[in-house]
PDB file of C-alpha atoms in Angstrom:
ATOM      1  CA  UNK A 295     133.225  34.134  81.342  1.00 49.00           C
ATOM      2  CA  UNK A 296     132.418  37.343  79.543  1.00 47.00           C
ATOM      3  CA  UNK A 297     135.156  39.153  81.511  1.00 45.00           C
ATOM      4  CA  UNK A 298     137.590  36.328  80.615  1.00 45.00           C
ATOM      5  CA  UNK A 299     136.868  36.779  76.933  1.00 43.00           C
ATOM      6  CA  UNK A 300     136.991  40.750  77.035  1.00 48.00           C
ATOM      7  CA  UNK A 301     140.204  40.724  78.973  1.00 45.00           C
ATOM      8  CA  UNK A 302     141.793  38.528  76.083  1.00 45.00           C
ATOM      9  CA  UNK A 303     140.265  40.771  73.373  1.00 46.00           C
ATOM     10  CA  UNK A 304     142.062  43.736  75.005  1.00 47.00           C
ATOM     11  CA  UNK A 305     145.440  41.213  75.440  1.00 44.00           C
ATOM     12  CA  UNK A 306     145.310  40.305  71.560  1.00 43.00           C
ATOM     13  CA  UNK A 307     144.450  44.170  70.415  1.00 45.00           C
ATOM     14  CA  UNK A 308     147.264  45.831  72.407  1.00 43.00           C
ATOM     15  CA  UNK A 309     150.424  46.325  70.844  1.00 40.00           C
ATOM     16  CA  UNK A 310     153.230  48.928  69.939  1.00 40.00           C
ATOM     17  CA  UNK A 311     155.378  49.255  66.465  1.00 41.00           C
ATOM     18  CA  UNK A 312     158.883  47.350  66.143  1.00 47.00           C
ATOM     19  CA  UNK A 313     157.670  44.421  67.317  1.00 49.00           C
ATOM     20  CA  UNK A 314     160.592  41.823  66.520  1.00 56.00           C
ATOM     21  CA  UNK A 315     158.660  39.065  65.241  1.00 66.00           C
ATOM     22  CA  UNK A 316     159.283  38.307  61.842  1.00 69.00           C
ATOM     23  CA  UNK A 317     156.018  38.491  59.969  1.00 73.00           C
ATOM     24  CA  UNK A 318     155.141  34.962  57.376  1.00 75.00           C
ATOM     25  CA  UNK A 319     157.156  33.388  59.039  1.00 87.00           C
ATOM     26  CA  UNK A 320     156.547  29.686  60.540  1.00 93.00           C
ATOM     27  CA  UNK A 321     158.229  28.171  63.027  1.00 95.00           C
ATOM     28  CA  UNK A 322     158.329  25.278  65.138  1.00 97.00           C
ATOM     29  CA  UNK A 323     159.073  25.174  69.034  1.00 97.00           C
ATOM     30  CA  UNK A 324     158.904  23.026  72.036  1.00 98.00           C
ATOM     31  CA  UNK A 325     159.102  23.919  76.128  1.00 98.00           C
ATOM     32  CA  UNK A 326     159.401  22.347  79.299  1.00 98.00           C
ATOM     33  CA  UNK A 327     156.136  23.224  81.567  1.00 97.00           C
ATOM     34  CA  UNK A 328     155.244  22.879  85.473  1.00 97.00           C
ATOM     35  CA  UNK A 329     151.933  22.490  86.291  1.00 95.00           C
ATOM     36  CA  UNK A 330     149.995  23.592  89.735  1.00 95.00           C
ATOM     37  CA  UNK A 331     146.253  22.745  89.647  1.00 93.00           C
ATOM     38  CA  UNK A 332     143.781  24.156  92.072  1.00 91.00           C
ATOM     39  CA  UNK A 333     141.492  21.240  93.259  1.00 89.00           C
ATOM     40  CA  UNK A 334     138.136  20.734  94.298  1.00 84.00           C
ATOM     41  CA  UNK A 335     139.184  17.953  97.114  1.00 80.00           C
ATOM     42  CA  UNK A 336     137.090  14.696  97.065  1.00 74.00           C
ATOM     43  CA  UNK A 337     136.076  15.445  93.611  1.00 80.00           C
ATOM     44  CA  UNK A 338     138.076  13.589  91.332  1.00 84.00           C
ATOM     45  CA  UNK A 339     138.030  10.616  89.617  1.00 90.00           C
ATOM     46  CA  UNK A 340     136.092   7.385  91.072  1.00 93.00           C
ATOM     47  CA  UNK A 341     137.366   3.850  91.183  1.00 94.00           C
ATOM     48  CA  UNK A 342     134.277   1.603  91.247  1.00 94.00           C
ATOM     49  CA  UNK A 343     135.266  -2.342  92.236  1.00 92.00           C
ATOM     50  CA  UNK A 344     132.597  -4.428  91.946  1.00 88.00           C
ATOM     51  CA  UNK A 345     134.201  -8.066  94.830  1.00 84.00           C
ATOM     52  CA  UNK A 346     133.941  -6.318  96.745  1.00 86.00           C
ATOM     53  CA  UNK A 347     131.500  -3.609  96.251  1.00 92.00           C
ATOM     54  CA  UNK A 348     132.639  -0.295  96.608  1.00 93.00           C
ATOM     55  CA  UNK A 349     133.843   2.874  95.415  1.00 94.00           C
ATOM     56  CA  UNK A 350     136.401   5.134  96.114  1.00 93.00           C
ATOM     57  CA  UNK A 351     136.956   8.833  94.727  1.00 93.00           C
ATOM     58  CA  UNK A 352     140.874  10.559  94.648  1.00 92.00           C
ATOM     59  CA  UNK A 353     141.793  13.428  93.945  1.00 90.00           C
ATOM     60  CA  UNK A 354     144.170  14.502  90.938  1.00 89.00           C
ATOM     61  CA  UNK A 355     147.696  15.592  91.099  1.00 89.00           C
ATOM     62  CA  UNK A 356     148.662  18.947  92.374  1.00 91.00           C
ATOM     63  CA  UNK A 357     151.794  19.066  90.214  1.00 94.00           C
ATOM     64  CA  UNK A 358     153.375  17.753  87.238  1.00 94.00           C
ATOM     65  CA  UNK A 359     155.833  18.156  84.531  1.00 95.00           C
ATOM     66  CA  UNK A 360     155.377  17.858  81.345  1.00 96.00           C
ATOM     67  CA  UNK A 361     157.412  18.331  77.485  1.00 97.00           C
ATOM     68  CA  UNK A 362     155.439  20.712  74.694  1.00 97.00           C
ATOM     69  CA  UNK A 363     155.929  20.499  70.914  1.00 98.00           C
ATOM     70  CA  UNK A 364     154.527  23.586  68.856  1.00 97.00           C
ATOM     71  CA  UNK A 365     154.092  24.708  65.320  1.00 97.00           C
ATOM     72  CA  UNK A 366     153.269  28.429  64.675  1.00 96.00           C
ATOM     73  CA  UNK A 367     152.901  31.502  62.107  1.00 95.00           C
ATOM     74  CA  UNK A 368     153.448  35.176  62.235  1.00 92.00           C
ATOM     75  CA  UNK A 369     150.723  36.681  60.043  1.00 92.00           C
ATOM     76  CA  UNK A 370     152.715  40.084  60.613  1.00 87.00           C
ATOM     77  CA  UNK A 371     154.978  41.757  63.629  1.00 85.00           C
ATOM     78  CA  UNK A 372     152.458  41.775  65.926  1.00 89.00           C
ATOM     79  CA  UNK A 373     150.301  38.693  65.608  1.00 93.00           C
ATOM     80  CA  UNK A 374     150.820  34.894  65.409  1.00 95.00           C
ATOM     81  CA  UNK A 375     149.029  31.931  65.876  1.00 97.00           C
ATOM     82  CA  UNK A 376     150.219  28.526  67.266  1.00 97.00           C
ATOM     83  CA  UNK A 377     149.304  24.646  68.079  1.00 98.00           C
ATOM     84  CA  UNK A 378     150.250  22.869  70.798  1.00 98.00           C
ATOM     85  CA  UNK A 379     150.594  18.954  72.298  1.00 98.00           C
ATOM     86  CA  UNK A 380     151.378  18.331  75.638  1.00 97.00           C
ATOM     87  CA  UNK A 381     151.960  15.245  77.390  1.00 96.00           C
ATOM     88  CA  UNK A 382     152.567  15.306  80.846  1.00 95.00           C
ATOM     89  CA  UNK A 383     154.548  12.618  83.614  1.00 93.00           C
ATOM     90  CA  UNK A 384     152.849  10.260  85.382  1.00 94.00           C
ATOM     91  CA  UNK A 385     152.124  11.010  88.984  1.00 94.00           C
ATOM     92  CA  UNK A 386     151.878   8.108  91.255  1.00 94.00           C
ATOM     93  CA  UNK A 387     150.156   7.493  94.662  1.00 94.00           C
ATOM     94  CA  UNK A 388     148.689   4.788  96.980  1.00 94.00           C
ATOM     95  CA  UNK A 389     146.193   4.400  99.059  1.00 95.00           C
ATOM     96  CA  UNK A 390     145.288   2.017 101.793  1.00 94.00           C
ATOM     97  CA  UNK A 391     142.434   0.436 103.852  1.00 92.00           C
ATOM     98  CA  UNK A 392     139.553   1.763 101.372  1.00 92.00           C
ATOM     99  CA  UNK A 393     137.433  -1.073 101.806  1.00 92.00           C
ATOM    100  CA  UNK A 394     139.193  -3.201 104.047  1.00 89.00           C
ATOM    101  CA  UNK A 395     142.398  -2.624 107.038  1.00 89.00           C
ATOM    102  CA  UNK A 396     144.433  -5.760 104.601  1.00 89.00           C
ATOM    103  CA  UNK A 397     143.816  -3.790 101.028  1.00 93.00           C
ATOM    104  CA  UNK A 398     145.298  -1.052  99.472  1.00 95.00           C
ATOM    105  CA  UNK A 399     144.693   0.605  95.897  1.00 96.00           C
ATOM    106  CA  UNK A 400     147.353   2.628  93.780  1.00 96.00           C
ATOM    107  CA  UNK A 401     146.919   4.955  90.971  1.00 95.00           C
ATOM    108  CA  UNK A 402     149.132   6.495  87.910  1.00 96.00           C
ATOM    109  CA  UNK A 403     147.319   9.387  86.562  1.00 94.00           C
ATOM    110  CA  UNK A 404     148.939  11.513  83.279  1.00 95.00           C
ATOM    111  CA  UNK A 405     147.079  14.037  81.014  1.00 95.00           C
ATOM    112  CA  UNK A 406     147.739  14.942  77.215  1.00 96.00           C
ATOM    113  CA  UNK A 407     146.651  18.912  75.983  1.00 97.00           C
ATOM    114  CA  UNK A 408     145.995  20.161  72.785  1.00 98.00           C
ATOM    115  CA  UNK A 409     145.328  23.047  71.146  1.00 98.00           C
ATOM    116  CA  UNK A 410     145.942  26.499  69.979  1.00 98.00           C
ATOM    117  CA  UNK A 411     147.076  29.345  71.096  1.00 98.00           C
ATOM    118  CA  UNK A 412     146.799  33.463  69.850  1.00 97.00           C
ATOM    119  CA  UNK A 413     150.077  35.298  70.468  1.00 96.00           C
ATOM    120  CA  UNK A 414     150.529  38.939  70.351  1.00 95.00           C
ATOM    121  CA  UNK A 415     153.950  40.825  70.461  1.00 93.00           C
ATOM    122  CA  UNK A 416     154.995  43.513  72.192  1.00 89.00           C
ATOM    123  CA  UNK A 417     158.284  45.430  71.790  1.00 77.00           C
ATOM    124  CA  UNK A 418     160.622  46.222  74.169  1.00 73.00           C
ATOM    125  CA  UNK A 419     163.625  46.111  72.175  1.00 77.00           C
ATOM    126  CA  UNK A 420     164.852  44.711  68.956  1.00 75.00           C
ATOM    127  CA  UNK A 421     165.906  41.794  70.310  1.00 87.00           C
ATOM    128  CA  UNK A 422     162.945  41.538  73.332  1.00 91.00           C
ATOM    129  CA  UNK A 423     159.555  40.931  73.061  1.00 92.00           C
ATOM    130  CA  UNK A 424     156.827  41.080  75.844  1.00 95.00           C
ATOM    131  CA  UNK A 425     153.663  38.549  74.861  1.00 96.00           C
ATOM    132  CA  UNK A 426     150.114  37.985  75.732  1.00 97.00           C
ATOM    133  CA  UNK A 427     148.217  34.878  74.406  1.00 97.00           C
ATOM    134  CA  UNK A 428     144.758  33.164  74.816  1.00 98.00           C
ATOM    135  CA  UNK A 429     143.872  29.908  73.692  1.00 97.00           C
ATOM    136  CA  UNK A 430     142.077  26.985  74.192  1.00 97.00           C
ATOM    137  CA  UNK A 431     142.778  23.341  74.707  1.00 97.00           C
ATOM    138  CA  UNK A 432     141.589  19.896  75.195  1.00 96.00           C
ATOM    139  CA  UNK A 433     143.100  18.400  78.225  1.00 96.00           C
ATOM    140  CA  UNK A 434     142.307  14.527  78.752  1.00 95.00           C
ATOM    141  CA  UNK A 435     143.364  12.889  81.866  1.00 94.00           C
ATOM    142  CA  UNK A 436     143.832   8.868  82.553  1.00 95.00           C
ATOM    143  CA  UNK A 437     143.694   7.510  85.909  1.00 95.00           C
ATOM    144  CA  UNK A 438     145.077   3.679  86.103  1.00 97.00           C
ATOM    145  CA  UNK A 439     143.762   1.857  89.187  1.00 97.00           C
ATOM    146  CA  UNK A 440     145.368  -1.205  90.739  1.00 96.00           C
ATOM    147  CA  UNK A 441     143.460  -2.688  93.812  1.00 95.00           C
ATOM    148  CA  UNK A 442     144.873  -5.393  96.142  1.00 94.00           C
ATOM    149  CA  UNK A 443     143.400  -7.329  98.090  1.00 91.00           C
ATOM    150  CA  UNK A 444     144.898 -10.855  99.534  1.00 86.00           C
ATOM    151  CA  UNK A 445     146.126 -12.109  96.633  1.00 85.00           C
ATOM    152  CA  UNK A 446     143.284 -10.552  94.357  1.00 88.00           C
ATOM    153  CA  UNK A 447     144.421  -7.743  91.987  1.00 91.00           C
ATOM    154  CA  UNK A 448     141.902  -5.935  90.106  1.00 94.00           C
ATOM    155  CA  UNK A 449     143.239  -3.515  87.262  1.00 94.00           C
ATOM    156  CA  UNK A 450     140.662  -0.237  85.647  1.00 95.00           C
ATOM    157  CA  UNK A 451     141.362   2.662  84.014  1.00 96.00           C
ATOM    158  CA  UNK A 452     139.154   6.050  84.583  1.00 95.00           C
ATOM    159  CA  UNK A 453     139.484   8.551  81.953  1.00 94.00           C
ATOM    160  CA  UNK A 454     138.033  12.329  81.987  1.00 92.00           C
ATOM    161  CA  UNK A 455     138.400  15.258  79.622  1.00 93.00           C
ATOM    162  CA  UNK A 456     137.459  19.136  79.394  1.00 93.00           C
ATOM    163  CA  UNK A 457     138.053  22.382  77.753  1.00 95.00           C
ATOM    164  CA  UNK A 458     140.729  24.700  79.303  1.00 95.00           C
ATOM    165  CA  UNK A 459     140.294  28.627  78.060  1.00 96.00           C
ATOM    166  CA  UNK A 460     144.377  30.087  78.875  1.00 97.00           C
ATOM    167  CA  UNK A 461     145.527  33.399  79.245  1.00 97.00           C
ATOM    168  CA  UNK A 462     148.971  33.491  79.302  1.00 97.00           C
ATOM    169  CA  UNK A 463     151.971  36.423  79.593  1.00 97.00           C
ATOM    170  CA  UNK A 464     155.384  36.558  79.311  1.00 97.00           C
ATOM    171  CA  UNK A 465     158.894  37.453  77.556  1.00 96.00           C
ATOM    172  CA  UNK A 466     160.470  36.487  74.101  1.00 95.00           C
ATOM    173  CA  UNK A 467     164.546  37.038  73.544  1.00 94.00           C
ATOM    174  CA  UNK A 468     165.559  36.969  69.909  1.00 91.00           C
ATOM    175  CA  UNK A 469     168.713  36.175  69.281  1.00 91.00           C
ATOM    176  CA  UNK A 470     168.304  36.256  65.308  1.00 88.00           C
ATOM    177  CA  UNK A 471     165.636  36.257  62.813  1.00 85.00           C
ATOM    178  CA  UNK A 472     165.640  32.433  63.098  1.00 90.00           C
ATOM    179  CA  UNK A 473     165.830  31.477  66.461  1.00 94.00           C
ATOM    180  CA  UNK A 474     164.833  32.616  70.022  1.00 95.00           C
ATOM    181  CA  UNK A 475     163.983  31.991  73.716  1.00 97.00           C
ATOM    182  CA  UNK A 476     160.838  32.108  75.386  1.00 97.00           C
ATOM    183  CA  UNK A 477     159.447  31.962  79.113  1.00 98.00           C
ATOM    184  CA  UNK A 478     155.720  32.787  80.126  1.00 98.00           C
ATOM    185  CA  UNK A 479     153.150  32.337  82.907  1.00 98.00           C
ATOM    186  CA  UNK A 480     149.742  30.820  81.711  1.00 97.00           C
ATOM    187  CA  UNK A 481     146.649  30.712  83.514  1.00 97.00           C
ATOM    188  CA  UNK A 482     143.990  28.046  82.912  1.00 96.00           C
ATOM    189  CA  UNK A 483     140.289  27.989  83.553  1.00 94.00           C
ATOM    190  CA  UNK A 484     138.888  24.260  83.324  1.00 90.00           C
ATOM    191  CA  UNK A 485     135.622  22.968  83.562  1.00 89.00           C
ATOM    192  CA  UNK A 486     136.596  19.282  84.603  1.00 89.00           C
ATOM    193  CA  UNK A 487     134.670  17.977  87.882  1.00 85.00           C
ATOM    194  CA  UNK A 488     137.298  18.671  90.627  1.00 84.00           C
ATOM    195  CA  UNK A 489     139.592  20.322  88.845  1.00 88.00           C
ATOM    196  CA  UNK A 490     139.772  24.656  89.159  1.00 88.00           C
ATOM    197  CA  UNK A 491     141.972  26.014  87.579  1.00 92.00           C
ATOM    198  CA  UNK A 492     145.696  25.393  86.887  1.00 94.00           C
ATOM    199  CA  UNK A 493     148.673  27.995  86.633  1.00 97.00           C
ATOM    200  CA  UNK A 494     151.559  27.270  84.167  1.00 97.00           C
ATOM    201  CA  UNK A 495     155.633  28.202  83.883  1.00 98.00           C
ATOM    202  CA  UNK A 496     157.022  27.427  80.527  1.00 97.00           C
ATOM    203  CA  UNK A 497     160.815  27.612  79.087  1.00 98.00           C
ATOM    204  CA  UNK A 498     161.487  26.950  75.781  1.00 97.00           C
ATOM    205  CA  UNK A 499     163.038  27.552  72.166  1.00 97.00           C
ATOM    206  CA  UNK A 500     161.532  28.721  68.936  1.00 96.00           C
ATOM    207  CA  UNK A 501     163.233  28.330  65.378  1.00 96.00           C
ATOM    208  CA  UNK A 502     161.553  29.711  62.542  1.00 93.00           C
ATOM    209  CA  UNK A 503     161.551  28.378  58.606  1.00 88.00           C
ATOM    210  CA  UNK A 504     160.409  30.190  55.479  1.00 81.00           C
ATOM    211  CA  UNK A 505     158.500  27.221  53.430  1.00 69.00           C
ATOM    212  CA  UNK A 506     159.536  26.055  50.006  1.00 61.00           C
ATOM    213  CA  UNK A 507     157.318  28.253  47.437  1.00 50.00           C
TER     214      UNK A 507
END
């Protein structure tokens, strides 16, 4: 974890002159993501059903897709800060003979993310930036269980959360002082039981306001 932090330190400390971004300035954003997680198989979340009595663990979602809304600030040309929320699709699946050859049990799992995220900019151009981020985010996950059996349905919800520390990289086009484009690669370390580590793409827009002082 040391290693993790240091390599962000460096991230946020390296940058060149010209950078594009418009210093005090806020803005507000939003990007669609795809998700890949990394998964510790078997490891997941548990369904416990209690007539019968069993229990049954699955495993999250390798991929999803989810919509991002952001608010930032440019303290200067080379460093901004910025808050996230994320809310991500529902991934279905289904599952059958888990206690029995007649029953089967489904599940709808989703996650929400929040947080914040440093942002340093490095020239390339006028009108290009290169960037390199670290943040860190609450990610909360909910798993809804439906288990049939004959004509028995029996309904629970399993929710889990952790702490996600990203590192992300990528490219900023400006097309004015106002408003620009934005793609990156983000890498996520998580400490939720059977989840790794995820990897990130994002697209998205940024248009940036002066406030009203």
């Amino acid at each position: 974890m040391k290693k993790i932090f240091a390599l962000a330190a460096t991230l946020l400390t390296f940058s060149v002159s010209s950078a594009y971004a418009v210093q005090n300035q806020f803005y507000i954003g939003a990007d669609y993501i795809f998700t890949s997680n990394s998964l510790d198989k078997g490891s997941g979340t548990t369904y416990r059903n209690y007539n019968p009595s069993f229990s049954y663990t699955t495993d999250y979602a390798e991929d999803y897709s989810s919509p991002s809304v952001n608010i930032g600030y440019n303290f200067n040309e080379h460093f901004g800060i910025e808050a996230f929320y994320q809310t991500s699709s529902t991934e279905k699946d289904k599952y059958y003979g888990v206690w029995n050859t007649l029953d089967t049990l489904s599940s709808e799992t989703s996650f929400q993310a929040y947080g914040v995220d440093m942002i340093t900019y490095i020239a390339s151009t006028d009108k290009v930036d290169w960037l390199a981020s670290v943040g860190l985010a609450q990610y909360e996950y909910e798993t809804e269980y439906k288990y049939h059996y004959l004509k028995r349905i029996n309904k629970q919800t399993v929710e889990d959360d952790g702490i996600g520390v990203r590192l992300g990289a990528g490219i900023q086009i400006n097309f004015d002082r106002y408003i620009s484009f934005r793609a990156m690669y983000r890498y996520i370390f998580s400490d939720m039981d059977g989840l790794k580590h995820a990897q990130e793409l994002l697209v998205g827009v940024r248009v940036g306001f002066y406030p009203f002082y």
